[in-house]
Coordinates of C-alpha atoms and ligand atoms in Angstrom, one line a residue:
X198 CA 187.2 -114.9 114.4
X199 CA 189.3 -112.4 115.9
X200 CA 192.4 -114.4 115.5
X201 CA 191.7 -115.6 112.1
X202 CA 190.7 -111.9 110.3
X203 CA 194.2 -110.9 111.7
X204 CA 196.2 -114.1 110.3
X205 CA 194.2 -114.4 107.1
X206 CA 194.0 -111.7 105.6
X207 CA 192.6 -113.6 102.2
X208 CA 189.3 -114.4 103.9
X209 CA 187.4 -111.5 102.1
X210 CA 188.5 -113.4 98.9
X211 CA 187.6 -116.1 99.8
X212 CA 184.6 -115.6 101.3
X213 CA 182.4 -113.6 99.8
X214 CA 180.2 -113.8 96.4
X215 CA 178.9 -111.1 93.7
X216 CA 175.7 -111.6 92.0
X217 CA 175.2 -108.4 89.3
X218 CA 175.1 -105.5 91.6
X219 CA 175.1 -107.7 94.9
X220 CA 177.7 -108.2 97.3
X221 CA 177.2 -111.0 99.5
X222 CA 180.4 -110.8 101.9
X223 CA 180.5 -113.5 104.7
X224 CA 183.8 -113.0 105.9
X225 CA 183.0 -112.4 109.2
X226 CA 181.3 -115.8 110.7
X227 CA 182.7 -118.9 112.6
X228 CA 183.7 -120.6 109.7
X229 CA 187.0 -122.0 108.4
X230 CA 187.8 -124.0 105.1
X231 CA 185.8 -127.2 106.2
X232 CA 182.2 -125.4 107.3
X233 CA 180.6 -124.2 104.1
X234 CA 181.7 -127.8 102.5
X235 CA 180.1 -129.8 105.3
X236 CA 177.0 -127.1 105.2
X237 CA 176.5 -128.2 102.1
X238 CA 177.1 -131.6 102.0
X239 CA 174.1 -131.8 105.3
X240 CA 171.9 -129.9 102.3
X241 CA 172.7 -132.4 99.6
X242 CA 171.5 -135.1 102.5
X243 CA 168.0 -133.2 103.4
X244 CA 167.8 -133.3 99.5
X245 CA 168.0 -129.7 98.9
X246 CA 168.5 -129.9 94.9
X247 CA 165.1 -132.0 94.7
X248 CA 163.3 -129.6 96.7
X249 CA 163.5 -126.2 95.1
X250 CA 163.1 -127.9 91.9
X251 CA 160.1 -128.8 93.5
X252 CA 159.0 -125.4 94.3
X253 CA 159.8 -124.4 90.4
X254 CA 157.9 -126.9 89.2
X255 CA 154.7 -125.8 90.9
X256 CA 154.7 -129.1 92.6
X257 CA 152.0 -129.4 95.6
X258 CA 155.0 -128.7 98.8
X259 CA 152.2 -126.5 100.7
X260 CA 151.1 -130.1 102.0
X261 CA 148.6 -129.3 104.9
X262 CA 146.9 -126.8 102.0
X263 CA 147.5 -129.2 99.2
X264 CA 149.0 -126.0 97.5
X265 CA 151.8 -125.2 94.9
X266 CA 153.6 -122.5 95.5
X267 CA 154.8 -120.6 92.9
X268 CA 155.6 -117.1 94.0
X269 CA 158.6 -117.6 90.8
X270 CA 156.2 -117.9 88.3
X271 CA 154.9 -114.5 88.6
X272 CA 158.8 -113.4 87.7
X273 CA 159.1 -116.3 85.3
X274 CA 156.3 -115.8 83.2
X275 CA 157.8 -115.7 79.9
X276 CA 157.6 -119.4 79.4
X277 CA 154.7 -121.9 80.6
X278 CA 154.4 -123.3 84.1
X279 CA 151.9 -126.0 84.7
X280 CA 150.4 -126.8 88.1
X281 CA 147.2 -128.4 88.3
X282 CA 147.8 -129.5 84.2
X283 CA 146.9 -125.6 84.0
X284 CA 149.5 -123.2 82.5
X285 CA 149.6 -120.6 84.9
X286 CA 151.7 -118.0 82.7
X287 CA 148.7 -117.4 80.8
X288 CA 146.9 -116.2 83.9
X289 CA 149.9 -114.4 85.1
X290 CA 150.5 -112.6 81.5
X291 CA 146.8 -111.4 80.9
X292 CA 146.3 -110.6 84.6
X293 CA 149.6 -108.0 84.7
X294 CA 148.2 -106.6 81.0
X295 CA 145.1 -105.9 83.0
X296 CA 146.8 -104.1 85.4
X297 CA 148.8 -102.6 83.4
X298 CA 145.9 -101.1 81.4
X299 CA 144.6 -100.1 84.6
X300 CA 147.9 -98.3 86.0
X301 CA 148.1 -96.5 82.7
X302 CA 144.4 -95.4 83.2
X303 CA 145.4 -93.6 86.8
X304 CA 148.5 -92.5 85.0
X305 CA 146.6 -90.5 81.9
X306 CA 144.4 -89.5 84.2
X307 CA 141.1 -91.2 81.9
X308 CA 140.4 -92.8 85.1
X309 CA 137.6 -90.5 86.2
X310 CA 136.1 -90.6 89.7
X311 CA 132.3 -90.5 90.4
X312 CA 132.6 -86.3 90.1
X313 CA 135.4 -86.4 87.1
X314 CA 137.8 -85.7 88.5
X315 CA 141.3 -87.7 87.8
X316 CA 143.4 -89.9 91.0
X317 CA 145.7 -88.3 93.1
X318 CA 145.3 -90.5 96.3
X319 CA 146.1 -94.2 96.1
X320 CA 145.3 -96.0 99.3
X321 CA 146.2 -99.3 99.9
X322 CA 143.9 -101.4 102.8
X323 CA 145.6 -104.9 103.7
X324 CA 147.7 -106.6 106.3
X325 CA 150.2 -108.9 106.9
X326 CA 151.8 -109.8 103.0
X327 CA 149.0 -107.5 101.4
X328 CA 150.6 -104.4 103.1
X329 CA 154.2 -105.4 104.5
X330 CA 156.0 -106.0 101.2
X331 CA 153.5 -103.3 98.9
X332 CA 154.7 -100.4 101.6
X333 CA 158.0 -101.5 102.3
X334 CA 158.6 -101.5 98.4
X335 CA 156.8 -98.1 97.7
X336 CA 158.7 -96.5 100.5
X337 CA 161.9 -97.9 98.9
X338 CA 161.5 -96.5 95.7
X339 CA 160.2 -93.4 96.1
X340 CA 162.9 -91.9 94.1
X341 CA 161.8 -93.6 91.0
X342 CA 158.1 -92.3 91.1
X343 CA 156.7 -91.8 87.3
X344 CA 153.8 -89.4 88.6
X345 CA 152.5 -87.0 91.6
X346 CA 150.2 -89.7 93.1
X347 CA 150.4 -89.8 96.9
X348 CA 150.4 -93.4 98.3
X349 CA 148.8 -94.4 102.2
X350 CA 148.6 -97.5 103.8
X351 CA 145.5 -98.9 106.1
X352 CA 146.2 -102.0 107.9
X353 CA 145.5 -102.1 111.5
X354 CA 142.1 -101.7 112.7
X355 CA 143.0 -99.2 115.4
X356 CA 140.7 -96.3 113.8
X357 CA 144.0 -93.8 114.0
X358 CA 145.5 -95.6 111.1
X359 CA 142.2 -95.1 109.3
X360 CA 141.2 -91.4 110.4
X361 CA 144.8 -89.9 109.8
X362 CA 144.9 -91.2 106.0
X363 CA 141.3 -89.9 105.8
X364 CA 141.9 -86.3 107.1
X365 CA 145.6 -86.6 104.6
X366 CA 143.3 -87.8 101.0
X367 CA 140.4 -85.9 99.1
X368 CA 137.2 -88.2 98.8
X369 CA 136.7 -86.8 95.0
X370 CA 140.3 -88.1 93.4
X371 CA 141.3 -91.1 96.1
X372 CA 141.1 -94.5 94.7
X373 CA 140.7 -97.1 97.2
X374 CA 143.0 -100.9 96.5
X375 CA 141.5 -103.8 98.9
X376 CA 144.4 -106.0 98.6
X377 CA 143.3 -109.2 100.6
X378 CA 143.7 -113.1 98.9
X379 CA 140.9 -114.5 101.2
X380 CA 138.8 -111.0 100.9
X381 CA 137.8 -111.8 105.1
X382 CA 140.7 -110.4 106.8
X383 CA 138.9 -108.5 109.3
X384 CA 140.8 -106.1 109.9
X385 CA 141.0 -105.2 106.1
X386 CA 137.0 -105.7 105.6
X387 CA 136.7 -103.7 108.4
X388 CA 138.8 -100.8 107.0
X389 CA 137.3 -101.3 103.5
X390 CA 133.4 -101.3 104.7
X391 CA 134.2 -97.9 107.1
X392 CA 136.1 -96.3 103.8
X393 CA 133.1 -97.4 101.8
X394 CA 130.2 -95.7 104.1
X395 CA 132.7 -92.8 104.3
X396 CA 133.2 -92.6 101.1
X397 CA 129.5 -92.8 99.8
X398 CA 128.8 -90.5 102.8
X399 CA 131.1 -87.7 100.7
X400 CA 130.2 -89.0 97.0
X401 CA 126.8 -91.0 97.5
X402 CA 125.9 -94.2 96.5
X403 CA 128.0 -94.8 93.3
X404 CA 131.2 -94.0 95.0
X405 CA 132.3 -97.7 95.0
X406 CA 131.8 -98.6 91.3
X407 CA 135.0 -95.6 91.0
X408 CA 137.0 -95.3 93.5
X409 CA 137.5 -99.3 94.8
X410 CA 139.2 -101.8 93.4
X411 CA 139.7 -105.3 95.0
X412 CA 142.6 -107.9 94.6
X413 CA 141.7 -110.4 95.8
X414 CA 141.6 -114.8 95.1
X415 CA 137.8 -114.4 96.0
X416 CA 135.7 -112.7 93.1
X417 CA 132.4 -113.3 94.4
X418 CA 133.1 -111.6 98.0
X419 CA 134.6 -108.5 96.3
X420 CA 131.2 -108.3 93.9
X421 CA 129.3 -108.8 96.6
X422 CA 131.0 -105.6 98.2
X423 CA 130.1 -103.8 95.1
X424 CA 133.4 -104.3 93.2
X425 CA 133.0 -103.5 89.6
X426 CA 133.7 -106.5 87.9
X427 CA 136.6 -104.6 85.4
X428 CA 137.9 -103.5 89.0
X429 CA 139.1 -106.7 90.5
X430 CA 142.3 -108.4 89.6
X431 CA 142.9 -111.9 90.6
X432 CA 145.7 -113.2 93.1
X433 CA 145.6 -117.0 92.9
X434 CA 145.6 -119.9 96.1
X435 CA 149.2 -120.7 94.8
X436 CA 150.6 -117.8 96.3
X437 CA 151.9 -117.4 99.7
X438 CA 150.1 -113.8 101.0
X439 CA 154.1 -112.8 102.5
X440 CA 155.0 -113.9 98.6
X441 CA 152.8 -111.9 96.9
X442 CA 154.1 -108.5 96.1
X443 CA 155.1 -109.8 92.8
X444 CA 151.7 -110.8 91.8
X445 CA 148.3 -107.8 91.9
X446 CA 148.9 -107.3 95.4
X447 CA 152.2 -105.3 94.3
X448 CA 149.9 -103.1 92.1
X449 CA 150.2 -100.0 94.1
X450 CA 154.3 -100.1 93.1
X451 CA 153.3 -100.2 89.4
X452 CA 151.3 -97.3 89.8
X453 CA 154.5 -95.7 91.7
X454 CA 157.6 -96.4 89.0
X455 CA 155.4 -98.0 86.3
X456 CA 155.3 -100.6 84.1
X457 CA 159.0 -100.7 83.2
X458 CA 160.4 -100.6 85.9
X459 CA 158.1 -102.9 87.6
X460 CA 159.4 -105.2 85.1
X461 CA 163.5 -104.3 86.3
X462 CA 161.4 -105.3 89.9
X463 CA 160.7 -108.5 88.6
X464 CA 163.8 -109.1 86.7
X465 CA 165.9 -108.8 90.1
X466 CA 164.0 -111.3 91.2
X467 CA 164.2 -113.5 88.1
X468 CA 168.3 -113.1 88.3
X469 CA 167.9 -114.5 91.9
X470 CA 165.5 -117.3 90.6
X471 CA 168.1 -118.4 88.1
X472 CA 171.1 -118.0 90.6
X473 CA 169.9 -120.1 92.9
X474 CA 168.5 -123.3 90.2
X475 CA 172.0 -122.9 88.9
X476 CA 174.9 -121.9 91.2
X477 CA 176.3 -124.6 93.4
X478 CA 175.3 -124.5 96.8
X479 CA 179.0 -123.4 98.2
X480 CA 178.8 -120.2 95.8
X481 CA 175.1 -119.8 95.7
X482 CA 173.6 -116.6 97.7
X483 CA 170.7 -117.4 99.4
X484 CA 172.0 -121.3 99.8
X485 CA 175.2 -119.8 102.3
X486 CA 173.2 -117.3 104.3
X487 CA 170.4 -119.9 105.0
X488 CA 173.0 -122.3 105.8
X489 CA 175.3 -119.5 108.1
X490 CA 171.8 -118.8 109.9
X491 CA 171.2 -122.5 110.2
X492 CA 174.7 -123.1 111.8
X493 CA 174.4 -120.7 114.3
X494 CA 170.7 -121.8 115.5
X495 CA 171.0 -125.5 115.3
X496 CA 174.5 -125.9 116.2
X497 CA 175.2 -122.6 118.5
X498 CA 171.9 -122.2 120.2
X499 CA 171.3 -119.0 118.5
X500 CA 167.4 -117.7 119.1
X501 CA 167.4 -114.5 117.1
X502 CA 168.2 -113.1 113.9
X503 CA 168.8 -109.2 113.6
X504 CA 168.6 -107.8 110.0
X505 CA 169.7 -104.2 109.8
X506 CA 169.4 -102.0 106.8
X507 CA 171.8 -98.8 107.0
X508 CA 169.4 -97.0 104.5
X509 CA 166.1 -94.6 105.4
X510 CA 164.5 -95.9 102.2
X511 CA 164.9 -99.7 103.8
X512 CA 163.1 -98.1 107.0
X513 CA 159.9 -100.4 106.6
X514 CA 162.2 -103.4 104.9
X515 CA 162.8 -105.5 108.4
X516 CA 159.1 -105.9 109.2
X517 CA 158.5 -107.2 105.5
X518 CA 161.1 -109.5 106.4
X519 CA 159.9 -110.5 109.6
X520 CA 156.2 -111.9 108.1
X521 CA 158.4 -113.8 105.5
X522 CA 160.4 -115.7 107.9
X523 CA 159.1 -116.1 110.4
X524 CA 155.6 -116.2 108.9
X525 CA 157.2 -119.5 107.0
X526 CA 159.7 -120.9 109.3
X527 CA 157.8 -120.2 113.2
X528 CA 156.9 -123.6 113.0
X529 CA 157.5 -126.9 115.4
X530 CA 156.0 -129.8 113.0
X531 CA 157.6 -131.4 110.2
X532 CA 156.4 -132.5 107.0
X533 CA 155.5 -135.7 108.4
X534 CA 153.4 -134.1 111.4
X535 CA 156.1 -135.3 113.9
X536 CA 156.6 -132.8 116.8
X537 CA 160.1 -131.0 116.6
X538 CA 163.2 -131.4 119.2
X539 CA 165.5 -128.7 117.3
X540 CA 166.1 -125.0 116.4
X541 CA 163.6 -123.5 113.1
X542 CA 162.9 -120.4 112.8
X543 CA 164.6 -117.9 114.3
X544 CA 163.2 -114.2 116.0
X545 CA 163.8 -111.8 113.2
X546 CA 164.4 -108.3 114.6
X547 CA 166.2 -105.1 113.7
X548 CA 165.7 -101.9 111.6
X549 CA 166.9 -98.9 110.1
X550 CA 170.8 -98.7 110.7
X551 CA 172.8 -96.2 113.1
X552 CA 169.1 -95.8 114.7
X553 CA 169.8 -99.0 116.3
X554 CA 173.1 -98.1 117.4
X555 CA 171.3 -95.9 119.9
X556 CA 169.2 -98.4 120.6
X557 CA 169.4 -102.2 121.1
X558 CA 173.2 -102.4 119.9
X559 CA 174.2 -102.8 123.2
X560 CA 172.8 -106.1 123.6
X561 CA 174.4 -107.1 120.6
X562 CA 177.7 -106.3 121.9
X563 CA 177.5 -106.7 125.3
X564 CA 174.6 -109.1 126.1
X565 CA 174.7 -112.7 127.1
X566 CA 172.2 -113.5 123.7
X567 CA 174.3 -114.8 120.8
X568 CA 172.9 -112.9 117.9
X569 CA 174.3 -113.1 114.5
X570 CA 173.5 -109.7 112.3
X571 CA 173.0 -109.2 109.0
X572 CA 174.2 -105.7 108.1
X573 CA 172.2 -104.4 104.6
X574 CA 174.3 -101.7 102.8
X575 CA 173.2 -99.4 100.2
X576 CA 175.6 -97.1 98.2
X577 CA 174.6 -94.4 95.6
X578 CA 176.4 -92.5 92.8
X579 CA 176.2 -89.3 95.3
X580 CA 178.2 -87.0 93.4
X581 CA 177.7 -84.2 95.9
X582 CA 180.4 -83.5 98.4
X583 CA 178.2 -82.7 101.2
X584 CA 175.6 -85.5 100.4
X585 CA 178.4 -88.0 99.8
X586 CA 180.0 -87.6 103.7
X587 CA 176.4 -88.8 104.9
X588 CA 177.0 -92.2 102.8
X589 CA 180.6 -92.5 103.8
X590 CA 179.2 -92.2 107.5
X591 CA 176.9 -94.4 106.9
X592 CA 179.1 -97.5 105.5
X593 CA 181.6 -97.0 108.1
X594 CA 179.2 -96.9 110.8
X595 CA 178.0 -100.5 109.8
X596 CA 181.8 -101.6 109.2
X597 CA 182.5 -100.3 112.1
X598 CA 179.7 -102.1 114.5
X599 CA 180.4 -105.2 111.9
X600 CA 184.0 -105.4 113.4
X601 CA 183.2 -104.6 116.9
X602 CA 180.6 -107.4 117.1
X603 CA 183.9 -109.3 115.4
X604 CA 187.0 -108.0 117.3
X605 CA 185.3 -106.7 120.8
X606 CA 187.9 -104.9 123.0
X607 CA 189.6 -107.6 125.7
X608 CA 190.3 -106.4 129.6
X609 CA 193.4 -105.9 128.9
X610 CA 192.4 -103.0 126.3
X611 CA 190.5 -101.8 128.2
X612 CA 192.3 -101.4 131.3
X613 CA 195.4 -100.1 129.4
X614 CA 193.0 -97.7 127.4
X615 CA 191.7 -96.1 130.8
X616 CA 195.0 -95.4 131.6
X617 CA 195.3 -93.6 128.9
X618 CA 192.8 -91.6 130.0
X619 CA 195.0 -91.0 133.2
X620 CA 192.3 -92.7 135.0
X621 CA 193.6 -93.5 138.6
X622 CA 194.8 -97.2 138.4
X623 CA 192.4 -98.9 141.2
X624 CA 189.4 -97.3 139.2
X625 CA 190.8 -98.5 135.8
X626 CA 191.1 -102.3 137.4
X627 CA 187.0 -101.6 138.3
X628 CA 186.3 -100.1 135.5
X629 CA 187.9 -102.1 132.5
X630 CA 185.8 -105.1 134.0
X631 CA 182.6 -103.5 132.7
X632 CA 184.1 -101.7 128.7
X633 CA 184.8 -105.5 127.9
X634 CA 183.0 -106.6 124.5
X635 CA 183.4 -110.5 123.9
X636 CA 183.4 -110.2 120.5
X637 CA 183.2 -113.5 118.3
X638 CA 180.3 -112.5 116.9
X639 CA 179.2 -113.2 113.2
X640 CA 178.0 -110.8 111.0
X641 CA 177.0 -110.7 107.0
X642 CA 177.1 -107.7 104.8
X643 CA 174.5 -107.5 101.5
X644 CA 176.0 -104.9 99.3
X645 CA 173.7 -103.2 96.6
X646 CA 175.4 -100.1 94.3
X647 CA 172.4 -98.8 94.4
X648 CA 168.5 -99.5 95.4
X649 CA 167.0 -99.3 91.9
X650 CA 163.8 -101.7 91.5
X651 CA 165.8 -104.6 90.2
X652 CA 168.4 -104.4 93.0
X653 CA 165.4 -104.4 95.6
X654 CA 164.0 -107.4 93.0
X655 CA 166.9 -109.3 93.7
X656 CA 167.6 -108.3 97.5
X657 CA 163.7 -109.4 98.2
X658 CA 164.2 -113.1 96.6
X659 CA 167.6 -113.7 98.3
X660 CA 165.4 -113.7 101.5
X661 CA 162.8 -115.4 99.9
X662 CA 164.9 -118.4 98.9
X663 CA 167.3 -118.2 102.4
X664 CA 163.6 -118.9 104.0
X665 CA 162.7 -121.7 101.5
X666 CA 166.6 -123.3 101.9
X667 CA 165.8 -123.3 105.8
X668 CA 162.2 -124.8 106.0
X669 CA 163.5 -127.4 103.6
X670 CA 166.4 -128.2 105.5
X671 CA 164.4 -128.4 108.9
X672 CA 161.7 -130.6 107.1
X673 CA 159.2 -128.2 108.0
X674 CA 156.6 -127.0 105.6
X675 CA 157.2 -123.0 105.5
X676 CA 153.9 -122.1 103.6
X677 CA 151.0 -122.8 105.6
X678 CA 150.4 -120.7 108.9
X679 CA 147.9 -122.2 111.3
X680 CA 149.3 -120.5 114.1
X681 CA 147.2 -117.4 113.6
X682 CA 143.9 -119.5 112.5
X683 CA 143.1 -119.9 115.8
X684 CA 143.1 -116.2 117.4
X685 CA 141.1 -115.9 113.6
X686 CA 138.6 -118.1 115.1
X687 CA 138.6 -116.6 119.1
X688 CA 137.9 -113.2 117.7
X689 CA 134.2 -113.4 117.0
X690 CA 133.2 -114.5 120.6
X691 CA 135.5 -112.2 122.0
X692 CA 134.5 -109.7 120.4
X693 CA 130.5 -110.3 120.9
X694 CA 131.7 -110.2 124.7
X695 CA 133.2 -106.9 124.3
X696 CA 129.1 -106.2 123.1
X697 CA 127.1 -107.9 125.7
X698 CA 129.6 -108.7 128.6
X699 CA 126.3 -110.5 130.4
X700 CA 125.7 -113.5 128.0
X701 CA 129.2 -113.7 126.9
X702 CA 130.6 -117.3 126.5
X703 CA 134.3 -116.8 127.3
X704 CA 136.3 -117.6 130.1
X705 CA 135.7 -116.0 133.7
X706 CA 138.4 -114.2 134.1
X707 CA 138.8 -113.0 130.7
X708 CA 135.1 -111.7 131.4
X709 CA 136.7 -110.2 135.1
X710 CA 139.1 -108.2 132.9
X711 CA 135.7 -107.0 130.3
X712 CA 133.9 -106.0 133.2
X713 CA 136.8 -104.2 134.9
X714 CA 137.7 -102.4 131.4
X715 CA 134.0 -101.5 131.2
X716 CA 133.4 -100.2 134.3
X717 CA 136.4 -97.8 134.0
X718 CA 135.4 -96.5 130.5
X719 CA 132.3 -95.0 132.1
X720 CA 134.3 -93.2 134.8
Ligands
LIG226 O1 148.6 -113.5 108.9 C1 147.8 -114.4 108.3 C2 147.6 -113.9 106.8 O2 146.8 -114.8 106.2 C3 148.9 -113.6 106.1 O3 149.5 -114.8 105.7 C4 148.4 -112.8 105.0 O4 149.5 -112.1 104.3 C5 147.5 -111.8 105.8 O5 146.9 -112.6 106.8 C6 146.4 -111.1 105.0 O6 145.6 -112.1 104.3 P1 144.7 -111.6 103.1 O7 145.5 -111.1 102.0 O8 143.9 -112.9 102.8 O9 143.8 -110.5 103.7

């Protein structure tokens, strides 16, 4: 790549793509002339067109689930979409008027809680997709708040999470959101029942009926926690829980920016959605980075995927994207239940850029793992001189690691750059040996103007639809996730054993390790 960025100097031209305020700039991979053509052609054999048409169409992919999945439709509602011979746009339309309705309750402040008073605390309990994208989205649009409501987040079951948004909220003006499809998460039931005793501890019995609301695929478990009827908002079994912030689960961003702008949300998305039905696979976004990211793990052994966001506001972005990769894609069985000899999903890591320059860059530049990067950019119209040097840092820093991941620094650099250093020659021969970077390593750059709720819209879907692009092309079905039934399942016993260690039924040396951890708490 080295070679190639200093002999072409057309391959930004030529490879990179603008969607509205997107840039997409893939300049810097192990591709010539010949890769993305042959890329594509290997998608046109796995029957790539057919497939996301598929997904559009609401057909049944989630096969071990016999599921649609039409996360789109919740951004696509304008016009009908049948699954099932049931128009879901209806649902979708009168479920986000509901909300809506709802939001607009908070916002007026008509929404009275059981001593009159008006919200000022939303809290949000869910895990996995019912917290990952709702907080990453909230964090990332704080700036376009419509209101002085403070927003929390209980997901773990570790009682810290839980006792440190208690002491922050006031019992009399906190609304509580139980955002869980299957309503038995336990860690989320667990939250919601402790918030609910401590909550009618404060306010007494009627607490619930005004200050929880449930979202949720299963009515009859959030009535039977005492739900008001008015107060639950469907999510339906044909969307993915990593796929849901579009849907109710993402109602704690409309109560942040609102019902406009949670419509510019969706409308990012939609843009994406219509991108990627209609552009051809050699210009179409999501299509070349699942396809870059599928090069390098199938063909160059790659394991891991780092995705680093050079924006504070895109702190709590990577996790959301971890669940919906490799959530969808961690999986070893294709569609016809054969067992799996290559490469799917890969290990999503990374963060909040120049943080992780301090941090785990090193490896990137230096270590034996083959990593390619995907560098997230955000720009502003900063105006203020002052302000506007952070951003400038902050761009150059990610060109800069961008090109040293590209470029790396040769012996011979660094030798002759320790002697400019007038270090003694015998030292610089040592020396230079360990300041070599190898270099040849790919990296994209996503490029929004700005992060305004349809930018995020559209920077969410691209991942969405790199994810779907991959599982499809791997033959793999990315919607079901079995891989965490099972510790589901293990938990109960497990935790009976933690109870009576005596008549537990688990294994001895499990029960070794109870007894051991028991013994010490009462020293
Ligand atoms: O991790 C398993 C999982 O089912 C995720 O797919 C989901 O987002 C999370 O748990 C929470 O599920 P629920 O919304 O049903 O509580």
């Amino acid at each position: 790549m080295r070679d190639s960025f200093e002999k072409d100097k057309a391959r930004f031209e030529r490879y990179h793509l603008v969607l509205d305020d997107l840039l997409f700039d893939y300049s810097r991979n192990r591709i010539n002339e010949e890769t993305i053509p042959l890329l594509c052609q290997f998608a046109n054999e796995m029957g790539l067109d057919r497939k996301l048409r598929q997904l559009f169409n609401g057909d049944k992919i989630n096969i071990s689930e016999n599921r649609a999945v039409l996360h789109t439709a919740l951004r696509n509602a304008q016009a009908p979409i049948f699954t099932d011979g049931k128009d879901v746009s209806v649902d979708i339309n009168e479920t986000q008027k509901k909300l809506t309705n709802f939001a607009n309750q908070i916002h007026r402040k008509t929404w009275l809680g059981a001593t009159s008073k008006p919200i000022k605390h939303i809290v949000n309990i869910g895990i996995g997709g019912s917290h990952l994208g709702p907080r990453a989205c909230v964090q990332a649009l704080k700036d376009y708040a419509i209101n002085d409501l403070s927003f929390h987040f209980v997901s773990t079951v570790d009682k810290t999470n839980l006792l440190d948004v208690w002491n922050k909220i006031d019992p009399e003006t906190s609304l509580f959101i139980i955002s869980s499809k299957s309503f038995t998460t336990i860690e989320t039931m667990t939250n919601a029942e402790t918030l609910r005793s401590l909550m009618q501890e404060a306010l007494g019995e009627s607490a619930c009926s005004k200050h929880f609301i449930a979202i949720t695929a299963s009515v009859s478990k959030a009535l039977a926690f005492g739900i008001a009827p008015e107060c639950i908002f469907p999510i339906w079994e044909w969307v993915g829980g990593r796929y849901s912030v579009w849907s109710s689960i993402g109602f704690v961003l409309l109560l942040l920016i609102g019902e406009e702008q949670f419509e510019a949300f969706l409308s990012g998305a939609r843009i994406v959605d219509q991108h990627f039905l209609s552009a051809p696979f050699h210009r179409n976004i999501p299509v070349v980075l699942a396809l870059l990211s599928l090069w390098y793990l199938n063909f160059f052994g790659a394991q891991a995927q780092a995705i680093i966001a050079y924006s504070h506001l895109l702190r709590h972005f990577v996790p959301y994207l971890q669940q919906i990769d490799m959530e969808s894609n961690g999986k070893s069985v294709s569609m016809e239940g054969e067992t799996i000899s290559y490469n799917t999903g890969p290990i999503i890591f990374g963060g909040e850029g120049c943080n992780g320059q301090h941090a785990y860059h090193q490896l990137l530049h230096q270590g034996r793992h083959f990593i390619p990067v995907d560098f997230i950019l955000i720009d502003s119209s900063e105006e203020r001189v002052l302000l506007k040097r952070h951003e400038n840092l902050l761009i150059a820093s990610a060109l800069s690691q961008a090109t040293s991941l590209l470029k790396g620094k040769t012996y011979e650099e660094s030798y002759l750059a320790l002697l400019d250093k007038k270090i003694e020659q015998s030292i610089a021969k040592q020396v230079a040996h360990h300041q070599v970077i190898p270099g040849n390593k790919p990296s994209n750059i996503l490029y929004l103007k700005q992060l305004t709720p349809k930018n995020l819209g559209m920077l969410i879907a691209i991942y969405e639809h790199k994810v779907f692009v991959q599982g499809a092309l791997w033959n793999i079905n990315s919607f079901d996730q079995w891989g965490v039934e099972q510790g589901k399942q293990l938990l109960p016993t497990l935790l009976d054993a933690m109870m009576n260690v005596e008549t537990s039924a688990i294994d001895p040396n499990t029960l070794a390790f109870l007894k051991y951890i028991r013994e010490k708490s009462k020293t």
